[in-house]
PDB file of C-alpha atoms in Angstrom:
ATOM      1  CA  UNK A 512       0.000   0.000   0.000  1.00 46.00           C
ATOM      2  CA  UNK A 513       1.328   3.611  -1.122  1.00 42.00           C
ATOM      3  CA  UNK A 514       2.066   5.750   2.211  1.00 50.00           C
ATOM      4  CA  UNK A 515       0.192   8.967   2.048  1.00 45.00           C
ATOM      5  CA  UNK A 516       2.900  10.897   3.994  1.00 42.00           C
ATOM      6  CA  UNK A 517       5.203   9.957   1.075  1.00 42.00           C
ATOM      7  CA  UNK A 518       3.067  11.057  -1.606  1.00 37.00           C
ATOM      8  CA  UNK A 519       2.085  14.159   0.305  1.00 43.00           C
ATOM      9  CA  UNK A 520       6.299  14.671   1.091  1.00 49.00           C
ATOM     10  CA  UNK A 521       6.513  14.574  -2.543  1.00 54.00           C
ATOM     11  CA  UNK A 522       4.235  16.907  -3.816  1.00 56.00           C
ATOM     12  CA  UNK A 523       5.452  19.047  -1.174  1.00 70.00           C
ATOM     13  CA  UNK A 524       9.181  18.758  -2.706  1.00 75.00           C
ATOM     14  CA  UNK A 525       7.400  19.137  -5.735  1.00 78.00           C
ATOM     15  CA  UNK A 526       6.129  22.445  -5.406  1.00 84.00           C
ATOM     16  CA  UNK A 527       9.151  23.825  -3.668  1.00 87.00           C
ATOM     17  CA  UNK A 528      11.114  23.173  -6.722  1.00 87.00           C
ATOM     18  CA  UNK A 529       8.755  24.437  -8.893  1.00 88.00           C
ATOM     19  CA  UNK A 530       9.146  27.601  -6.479  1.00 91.00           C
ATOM     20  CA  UNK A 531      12.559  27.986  -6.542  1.00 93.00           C
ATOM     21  CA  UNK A 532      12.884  27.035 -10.353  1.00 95.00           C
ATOM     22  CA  UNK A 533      10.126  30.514 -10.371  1.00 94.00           C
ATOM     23  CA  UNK A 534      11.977  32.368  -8.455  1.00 94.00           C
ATOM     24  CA  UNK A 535      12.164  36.248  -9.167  1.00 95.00           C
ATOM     25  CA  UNK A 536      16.446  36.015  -8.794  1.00 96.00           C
ATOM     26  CA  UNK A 537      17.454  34.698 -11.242  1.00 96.00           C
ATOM     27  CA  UNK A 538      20.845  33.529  -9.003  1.00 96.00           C
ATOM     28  CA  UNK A 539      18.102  31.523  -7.352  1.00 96.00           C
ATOM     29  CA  UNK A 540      16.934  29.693  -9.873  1.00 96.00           C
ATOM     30  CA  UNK A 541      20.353  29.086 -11.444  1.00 96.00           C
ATOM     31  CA  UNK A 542      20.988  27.589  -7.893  1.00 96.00           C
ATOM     32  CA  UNK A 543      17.359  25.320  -8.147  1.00 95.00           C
ATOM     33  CA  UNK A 544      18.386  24.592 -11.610  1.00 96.00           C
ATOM     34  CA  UNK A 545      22.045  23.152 -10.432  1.00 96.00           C
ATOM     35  CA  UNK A 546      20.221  21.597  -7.464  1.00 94.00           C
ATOM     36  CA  UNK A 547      18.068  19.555  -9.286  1.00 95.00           C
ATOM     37  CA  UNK A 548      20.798  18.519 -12.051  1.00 95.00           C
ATOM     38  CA  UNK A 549      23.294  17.687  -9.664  1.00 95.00           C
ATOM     39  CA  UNK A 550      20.114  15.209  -7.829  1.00 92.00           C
ATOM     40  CA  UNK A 551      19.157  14.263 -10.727  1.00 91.00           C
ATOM     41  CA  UNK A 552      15.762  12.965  -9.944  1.00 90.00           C
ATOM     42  CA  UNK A 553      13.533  12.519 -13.357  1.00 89.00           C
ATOM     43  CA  UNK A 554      10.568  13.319 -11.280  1.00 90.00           C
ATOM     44  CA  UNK A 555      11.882  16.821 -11.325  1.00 92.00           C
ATOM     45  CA  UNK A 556      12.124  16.857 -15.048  1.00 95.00           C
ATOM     46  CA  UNK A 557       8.445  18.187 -15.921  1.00 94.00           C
ATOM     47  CA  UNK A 558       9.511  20.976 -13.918  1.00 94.00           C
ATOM     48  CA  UNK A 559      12.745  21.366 -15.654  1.00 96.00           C
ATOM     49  CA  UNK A 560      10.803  21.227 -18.832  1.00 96.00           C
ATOM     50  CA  UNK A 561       8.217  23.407 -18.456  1.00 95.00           C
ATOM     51  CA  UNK A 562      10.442  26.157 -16.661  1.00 96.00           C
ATOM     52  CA  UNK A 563      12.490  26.037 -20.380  1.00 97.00           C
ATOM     53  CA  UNK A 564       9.229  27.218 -21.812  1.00 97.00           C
ATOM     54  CA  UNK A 565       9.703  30.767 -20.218  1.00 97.00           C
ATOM     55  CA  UNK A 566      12.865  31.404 -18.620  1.00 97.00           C
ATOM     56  CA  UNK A 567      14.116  34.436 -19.613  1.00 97.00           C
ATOM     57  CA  UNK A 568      17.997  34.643 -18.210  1.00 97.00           C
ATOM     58  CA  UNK A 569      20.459  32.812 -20.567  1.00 96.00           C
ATOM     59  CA  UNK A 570      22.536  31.176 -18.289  1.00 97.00           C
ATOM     60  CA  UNK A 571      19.731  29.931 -16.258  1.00 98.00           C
ATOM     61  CA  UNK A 572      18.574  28.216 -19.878  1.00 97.00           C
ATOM     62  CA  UNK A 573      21.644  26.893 -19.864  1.00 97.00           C
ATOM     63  CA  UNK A 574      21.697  25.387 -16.593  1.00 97.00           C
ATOM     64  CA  UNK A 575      18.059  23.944 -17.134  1.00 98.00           C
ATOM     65  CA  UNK A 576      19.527  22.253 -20.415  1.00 98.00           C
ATOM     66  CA  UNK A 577      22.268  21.260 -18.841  1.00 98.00           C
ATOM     67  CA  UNK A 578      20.469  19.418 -15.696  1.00 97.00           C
ATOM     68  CA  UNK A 579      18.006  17.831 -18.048  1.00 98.00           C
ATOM     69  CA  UNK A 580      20.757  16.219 -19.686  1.00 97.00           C
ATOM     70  CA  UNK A 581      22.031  14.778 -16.851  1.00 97.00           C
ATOM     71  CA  UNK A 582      18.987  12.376 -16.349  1.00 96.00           C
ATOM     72  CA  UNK A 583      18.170   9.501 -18.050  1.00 96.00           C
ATOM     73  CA  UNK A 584      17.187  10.105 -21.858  1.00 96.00           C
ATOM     74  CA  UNK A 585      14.662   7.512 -21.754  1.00 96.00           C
ATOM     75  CA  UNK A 586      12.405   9.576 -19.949  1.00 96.00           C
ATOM     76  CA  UNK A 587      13.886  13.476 -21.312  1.00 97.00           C
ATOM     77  CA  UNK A 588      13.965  13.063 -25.215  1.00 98.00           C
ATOM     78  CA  UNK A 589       9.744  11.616 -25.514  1.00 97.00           C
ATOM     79  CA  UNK A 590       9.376  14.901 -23.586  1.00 97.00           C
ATOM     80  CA  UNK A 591      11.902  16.812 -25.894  1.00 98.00           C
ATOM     81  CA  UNK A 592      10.636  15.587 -28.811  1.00 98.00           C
ATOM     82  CA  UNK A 593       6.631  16.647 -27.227  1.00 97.00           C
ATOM     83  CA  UNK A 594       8.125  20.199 -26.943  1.00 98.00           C
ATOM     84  CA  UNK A 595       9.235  20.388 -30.962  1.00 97.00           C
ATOM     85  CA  UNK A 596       5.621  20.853 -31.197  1.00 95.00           C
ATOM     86  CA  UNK A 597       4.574  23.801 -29.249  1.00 96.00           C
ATOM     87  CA  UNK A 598       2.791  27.262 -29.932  1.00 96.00           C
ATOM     88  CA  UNK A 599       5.993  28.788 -27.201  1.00 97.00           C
ATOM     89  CA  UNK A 600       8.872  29.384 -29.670  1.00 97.00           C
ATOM     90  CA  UNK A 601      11.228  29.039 -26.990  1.00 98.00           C
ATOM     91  CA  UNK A 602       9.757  25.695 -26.396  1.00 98.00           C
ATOM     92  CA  UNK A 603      10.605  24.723 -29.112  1.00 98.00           C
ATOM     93  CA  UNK A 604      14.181  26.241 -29.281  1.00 98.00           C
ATOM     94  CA  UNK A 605      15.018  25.329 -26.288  1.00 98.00           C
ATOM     95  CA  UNK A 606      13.818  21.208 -26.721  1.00 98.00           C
ATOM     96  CA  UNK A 607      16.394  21.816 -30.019  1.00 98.00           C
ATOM     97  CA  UNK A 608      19.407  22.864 -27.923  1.00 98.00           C
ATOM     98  CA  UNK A 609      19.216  20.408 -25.627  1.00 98.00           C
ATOM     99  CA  UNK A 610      18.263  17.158 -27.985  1.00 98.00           C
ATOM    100  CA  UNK A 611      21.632  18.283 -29.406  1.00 97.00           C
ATOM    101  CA  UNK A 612      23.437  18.163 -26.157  1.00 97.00           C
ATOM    102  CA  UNK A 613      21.856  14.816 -25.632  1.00 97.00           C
ATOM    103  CA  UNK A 614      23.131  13.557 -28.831  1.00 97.00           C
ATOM    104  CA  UNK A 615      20.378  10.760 -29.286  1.00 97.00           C
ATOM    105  CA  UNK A 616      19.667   8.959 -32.639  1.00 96.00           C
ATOM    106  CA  UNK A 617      15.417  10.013 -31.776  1.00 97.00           C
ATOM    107  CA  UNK A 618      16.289  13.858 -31.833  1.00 97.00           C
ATOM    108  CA  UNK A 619      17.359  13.962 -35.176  1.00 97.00           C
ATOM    109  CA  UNK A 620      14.233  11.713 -36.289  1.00 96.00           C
ATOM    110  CA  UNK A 621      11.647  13.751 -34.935  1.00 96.00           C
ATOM    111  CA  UNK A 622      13.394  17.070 -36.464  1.00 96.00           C
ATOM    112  CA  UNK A 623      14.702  15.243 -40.305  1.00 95.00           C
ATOM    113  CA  UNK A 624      13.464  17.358 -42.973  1.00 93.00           C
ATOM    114  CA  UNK A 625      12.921  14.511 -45.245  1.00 89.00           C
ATOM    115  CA  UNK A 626      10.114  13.281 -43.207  1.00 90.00           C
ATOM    116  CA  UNK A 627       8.381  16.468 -41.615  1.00 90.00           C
ATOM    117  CA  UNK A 628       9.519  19.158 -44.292  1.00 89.00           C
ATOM    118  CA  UNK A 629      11.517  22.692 -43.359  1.00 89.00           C
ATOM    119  CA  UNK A 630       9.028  23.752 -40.502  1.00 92.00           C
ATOM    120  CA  UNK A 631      11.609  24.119 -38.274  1.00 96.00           C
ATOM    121  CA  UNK A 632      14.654  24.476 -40.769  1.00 96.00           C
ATOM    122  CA  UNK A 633      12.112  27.602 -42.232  1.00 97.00           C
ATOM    123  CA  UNK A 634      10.220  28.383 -38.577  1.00 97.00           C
ATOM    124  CA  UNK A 635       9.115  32.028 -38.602  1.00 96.00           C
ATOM    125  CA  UNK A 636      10.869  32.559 -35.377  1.00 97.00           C
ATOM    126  CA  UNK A 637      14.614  33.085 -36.231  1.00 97.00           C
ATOM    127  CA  UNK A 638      15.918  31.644 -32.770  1.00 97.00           C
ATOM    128  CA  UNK A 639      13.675  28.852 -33.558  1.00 98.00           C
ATOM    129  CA  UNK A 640      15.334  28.602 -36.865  1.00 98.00           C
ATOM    130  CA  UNK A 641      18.836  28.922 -35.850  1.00 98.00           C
ATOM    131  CA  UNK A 642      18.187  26.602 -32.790  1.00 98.00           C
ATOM    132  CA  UNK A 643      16.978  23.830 -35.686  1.00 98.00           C
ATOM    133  CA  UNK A 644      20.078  24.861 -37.815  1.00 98.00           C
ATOM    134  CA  UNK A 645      22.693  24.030 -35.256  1.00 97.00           C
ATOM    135  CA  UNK A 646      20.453  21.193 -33.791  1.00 97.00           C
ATOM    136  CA  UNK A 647      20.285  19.460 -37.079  1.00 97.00           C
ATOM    137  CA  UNK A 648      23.992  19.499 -37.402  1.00 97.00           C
ATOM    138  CA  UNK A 649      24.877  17.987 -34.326  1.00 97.00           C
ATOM    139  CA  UNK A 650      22.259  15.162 -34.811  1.00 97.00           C
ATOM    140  CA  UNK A 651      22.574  14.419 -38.578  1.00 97.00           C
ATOM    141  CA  UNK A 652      23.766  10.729 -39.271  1.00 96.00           C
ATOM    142  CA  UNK A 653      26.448  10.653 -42.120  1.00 93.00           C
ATOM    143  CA  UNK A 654      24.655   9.482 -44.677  1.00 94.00           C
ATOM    144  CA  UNK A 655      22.556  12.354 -44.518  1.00 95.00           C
ATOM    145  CA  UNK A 656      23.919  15.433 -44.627  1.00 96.00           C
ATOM    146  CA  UNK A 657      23.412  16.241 -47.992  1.00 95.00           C
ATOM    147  CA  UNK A 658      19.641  15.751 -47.793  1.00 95.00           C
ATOM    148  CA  UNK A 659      20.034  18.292 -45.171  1.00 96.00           C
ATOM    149  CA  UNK A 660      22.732  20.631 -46.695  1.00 96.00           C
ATOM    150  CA  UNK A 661      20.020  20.706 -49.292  1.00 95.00           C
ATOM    151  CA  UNK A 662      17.070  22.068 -46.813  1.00 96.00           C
ATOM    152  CA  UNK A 663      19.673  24.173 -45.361  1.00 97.00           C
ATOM    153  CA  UNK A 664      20.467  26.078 -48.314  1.00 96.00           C
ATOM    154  CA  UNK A 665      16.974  26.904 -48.941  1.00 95.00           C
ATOM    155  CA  UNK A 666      16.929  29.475 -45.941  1.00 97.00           C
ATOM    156  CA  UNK A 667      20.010  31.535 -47.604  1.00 97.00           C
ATOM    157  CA  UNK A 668      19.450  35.391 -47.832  1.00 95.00           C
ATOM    158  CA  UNK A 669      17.744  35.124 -44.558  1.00 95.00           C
ATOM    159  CA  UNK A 670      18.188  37.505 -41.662  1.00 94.00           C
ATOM    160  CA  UNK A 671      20.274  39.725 -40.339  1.00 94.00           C
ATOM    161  CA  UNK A 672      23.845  39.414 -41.072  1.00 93.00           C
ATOM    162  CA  UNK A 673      23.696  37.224 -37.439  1.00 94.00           C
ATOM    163  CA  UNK A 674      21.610  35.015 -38.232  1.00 96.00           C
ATOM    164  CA  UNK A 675      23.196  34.897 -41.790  1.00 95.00           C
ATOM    165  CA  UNK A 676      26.335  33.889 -40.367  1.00 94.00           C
ATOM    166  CA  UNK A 677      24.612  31.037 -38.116  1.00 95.00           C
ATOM    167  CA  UNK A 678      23.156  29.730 -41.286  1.00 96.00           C
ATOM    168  CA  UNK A 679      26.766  29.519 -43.261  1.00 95.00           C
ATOM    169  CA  UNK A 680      28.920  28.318 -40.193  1.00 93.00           C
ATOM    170  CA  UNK A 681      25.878  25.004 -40.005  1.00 96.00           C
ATOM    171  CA  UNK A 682      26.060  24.355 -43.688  1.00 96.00           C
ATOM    172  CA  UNK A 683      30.232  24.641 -43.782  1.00 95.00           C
ATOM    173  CA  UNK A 684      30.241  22.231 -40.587  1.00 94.00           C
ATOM    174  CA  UNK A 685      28.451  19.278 -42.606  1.00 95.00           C
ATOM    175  CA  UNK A 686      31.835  18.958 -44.685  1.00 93.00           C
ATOM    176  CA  UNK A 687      34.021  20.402 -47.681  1.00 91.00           C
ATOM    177  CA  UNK A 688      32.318  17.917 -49.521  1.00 93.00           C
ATOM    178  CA  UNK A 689      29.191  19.748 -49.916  1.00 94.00           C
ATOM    179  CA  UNK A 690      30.274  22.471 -51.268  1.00 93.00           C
ATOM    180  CA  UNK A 691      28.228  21.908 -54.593  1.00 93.00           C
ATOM    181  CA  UNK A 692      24.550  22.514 -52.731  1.00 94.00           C
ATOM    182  CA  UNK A 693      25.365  26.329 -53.165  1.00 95.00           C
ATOM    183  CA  UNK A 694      25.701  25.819 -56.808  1.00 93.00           C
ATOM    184  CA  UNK A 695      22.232  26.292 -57.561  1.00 91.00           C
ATOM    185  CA  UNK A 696      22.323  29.723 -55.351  1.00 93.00           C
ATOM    186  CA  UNK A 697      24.992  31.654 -57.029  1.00 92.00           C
ATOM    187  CA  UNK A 698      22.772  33.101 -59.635  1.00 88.00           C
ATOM    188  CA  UNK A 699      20.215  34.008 -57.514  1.00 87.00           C
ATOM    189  CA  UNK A 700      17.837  36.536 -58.446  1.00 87.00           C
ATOM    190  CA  UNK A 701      17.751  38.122 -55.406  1.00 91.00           C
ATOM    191  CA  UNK A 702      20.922  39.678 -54.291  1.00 92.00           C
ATOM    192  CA  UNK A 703      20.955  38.733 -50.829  1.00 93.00           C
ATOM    193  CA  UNK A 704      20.617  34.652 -51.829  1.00 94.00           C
ATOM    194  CA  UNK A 705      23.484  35.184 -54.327  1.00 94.00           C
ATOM    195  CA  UNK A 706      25.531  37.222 -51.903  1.00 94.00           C
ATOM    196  CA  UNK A 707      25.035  34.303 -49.075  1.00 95.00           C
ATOM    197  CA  UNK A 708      25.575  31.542 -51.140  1.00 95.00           C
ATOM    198  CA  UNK A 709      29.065  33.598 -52.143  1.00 93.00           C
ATOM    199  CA  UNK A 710      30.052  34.284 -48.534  1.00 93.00           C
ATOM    200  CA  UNK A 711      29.352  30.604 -47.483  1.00 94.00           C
ATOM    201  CA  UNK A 712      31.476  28.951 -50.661  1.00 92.00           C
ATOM    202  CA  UNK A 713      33.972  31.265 -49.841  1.00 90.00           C
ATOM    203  CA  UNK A 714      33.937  29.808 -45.744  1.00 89.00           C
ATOM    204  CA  UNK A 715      34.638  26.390 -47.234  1.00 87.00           C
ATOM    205  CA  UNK A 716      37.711  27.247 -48.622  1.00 83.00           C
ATOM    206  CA  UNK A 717      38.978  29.787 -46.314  1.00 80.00           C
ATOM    207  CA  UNK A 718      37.216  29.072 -42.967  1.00 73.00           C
ATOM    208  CA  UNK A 719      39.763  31.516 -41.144  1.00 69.00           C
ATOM    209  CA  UNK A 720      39.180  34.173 -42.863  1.00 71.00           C
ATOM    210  CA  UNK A 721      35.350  34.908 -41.215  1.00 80.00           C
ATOM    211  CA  UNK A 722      32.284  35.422 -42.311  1.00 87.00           C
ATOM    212  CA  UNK A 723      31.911  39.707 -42.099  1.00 84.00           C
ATOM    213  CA  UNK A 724      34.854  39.913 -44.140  1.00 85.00           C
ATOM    214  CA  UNK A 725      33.181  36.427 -47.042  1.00 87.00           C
ATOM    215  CA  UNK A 726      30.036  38.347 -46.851  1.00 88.00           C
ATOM    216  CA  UNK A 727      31.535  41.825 -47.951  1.00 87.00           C
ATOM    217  CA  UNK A 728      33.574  39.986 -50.383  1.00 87.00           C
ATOM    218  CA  UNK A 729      30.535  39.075 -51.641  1.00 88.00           C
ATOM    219  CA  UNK A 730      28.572  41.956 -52.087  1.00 87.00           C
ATOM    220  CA  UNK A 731      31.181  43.716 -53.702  1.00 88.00           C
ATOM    221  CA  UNK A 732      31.690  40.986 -56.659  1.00 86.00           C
ATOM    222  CA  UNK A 733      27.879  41.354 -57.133  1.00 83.00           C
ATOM    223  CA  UNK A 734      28.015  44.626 -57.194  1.00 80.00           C
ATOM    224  CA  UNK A 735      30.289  44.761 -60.198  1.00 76.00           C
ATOM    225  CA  UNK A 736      28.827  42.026 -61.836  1.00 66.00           C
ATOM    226  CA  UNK A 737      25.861  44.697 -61.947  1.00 57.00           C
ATOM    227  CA  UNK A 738      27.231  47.437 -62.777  1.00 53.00           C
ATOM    228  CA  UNK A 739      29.326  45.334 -66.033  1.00 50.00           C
ATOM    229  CA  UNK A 740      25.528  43.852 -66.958  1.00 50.00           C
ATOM    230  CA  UNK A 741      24.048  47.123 -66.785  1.00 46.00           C
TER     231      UNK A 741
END
């Protein structure tokens, strides 16, 4: 028979995490956060989960990532993979980041292109995007990355030059080897595709040289390729 005084002890630790994960400092709930991590306890992790949904400090999101990995990914990637699909962008990008810290085989299945299309290659929400960019490329088995340099590629022009840059450094990480997915980009109609796909070719074969300086490169071969045309 279940002993009421343990069930009632445990909602009661329940709620005090739940507290301090809530907390209005945010060194507080960077301390719950380690707390709980350093435990370990998967009954803690809807908590966890949920408190990724809204938490506003960055290196409290990092802690919360980082203590959900720490437990058993049985029971955090089914949850993880739940969270891909939710109306909270940050849900969504922050289930991304840490399926990629986790490393397991299910992340990239429940994110692969080739079975649920770009909708969170193309999300509408550029951290959303750029979380599924780097996510993707941590995940991708071998024998895929061209299907996915492919999807990749379609998002080029996108953004500021930040999130441009995000975009290049995922597709040059997949391997030299795929340089030929820009191909079809170079003669772009629209500048800021051609321009892109420029700047990223040019971070295969010179990754040192960064992408500010590919970019402006870039621009100023189109440029006179304009101006000789015209």
């Amino acid at each position: 028979m279940t002993n009421p005084h343990s069930i009632t002890q445990s909602r009661s630790d329940q709620e005090l995490v739940i507290a301090a994960l809530s907390s209005p400092n945010p060194q507080q709930r960077l301390q719950a956060a380690l707390s709980v991590g350093t435990t370990a306890e998967d009954r803690h992790l809807g908590a966890l989960i949920q408190r990724c949904r809204t938490e506003p400090d960055f290196f409290v999101r990092d802690m919360l990532t980082w203590a959900i990995t720490r437990m058993p990914a049985e029971a955090t990637v089914p949850l993880l993979i739940a969270e891909l699909s939710s109306k909270v962008p940050q849900a969504q990008s922050q289930a991304l980041h840490t399926l990629s810290k986790i490393g397991d085989p299910r992340g990239w299945e429940a994110m692969d292109p080739g079975t649920i299309g770009d909708g969170l290659i193309a999300h509408a929400d550029t951290e959303v995007a750029r979380s599924a960019w780097r996510a993707a490329v941590a995940l991708v088995p071998g024998d895929e990355r061209e299907k996915l340099a492919s999807s990749l590629v379609t998002q080029l022009g996108r953004g500021d030059v930040e999130t441009q840059k995000s975009l290049s450094r995922a597709i040059v990480s997949l391997g030299e080897d795929l340089v030929s997915v820009l191909d079809g980009r170079l003669q772009a109609e629209e500048e800021t595709v051609q321009t892109h796909a420029m700047a990223t070719r040019d971070m295969f074969t010179d990754p040192d040289a960064g992408f500010a300086h590919a970019l402006s490169e870039a621009k100023r071969v189109v440029a006179l390729g304009s101006e000789a045309s015209a």
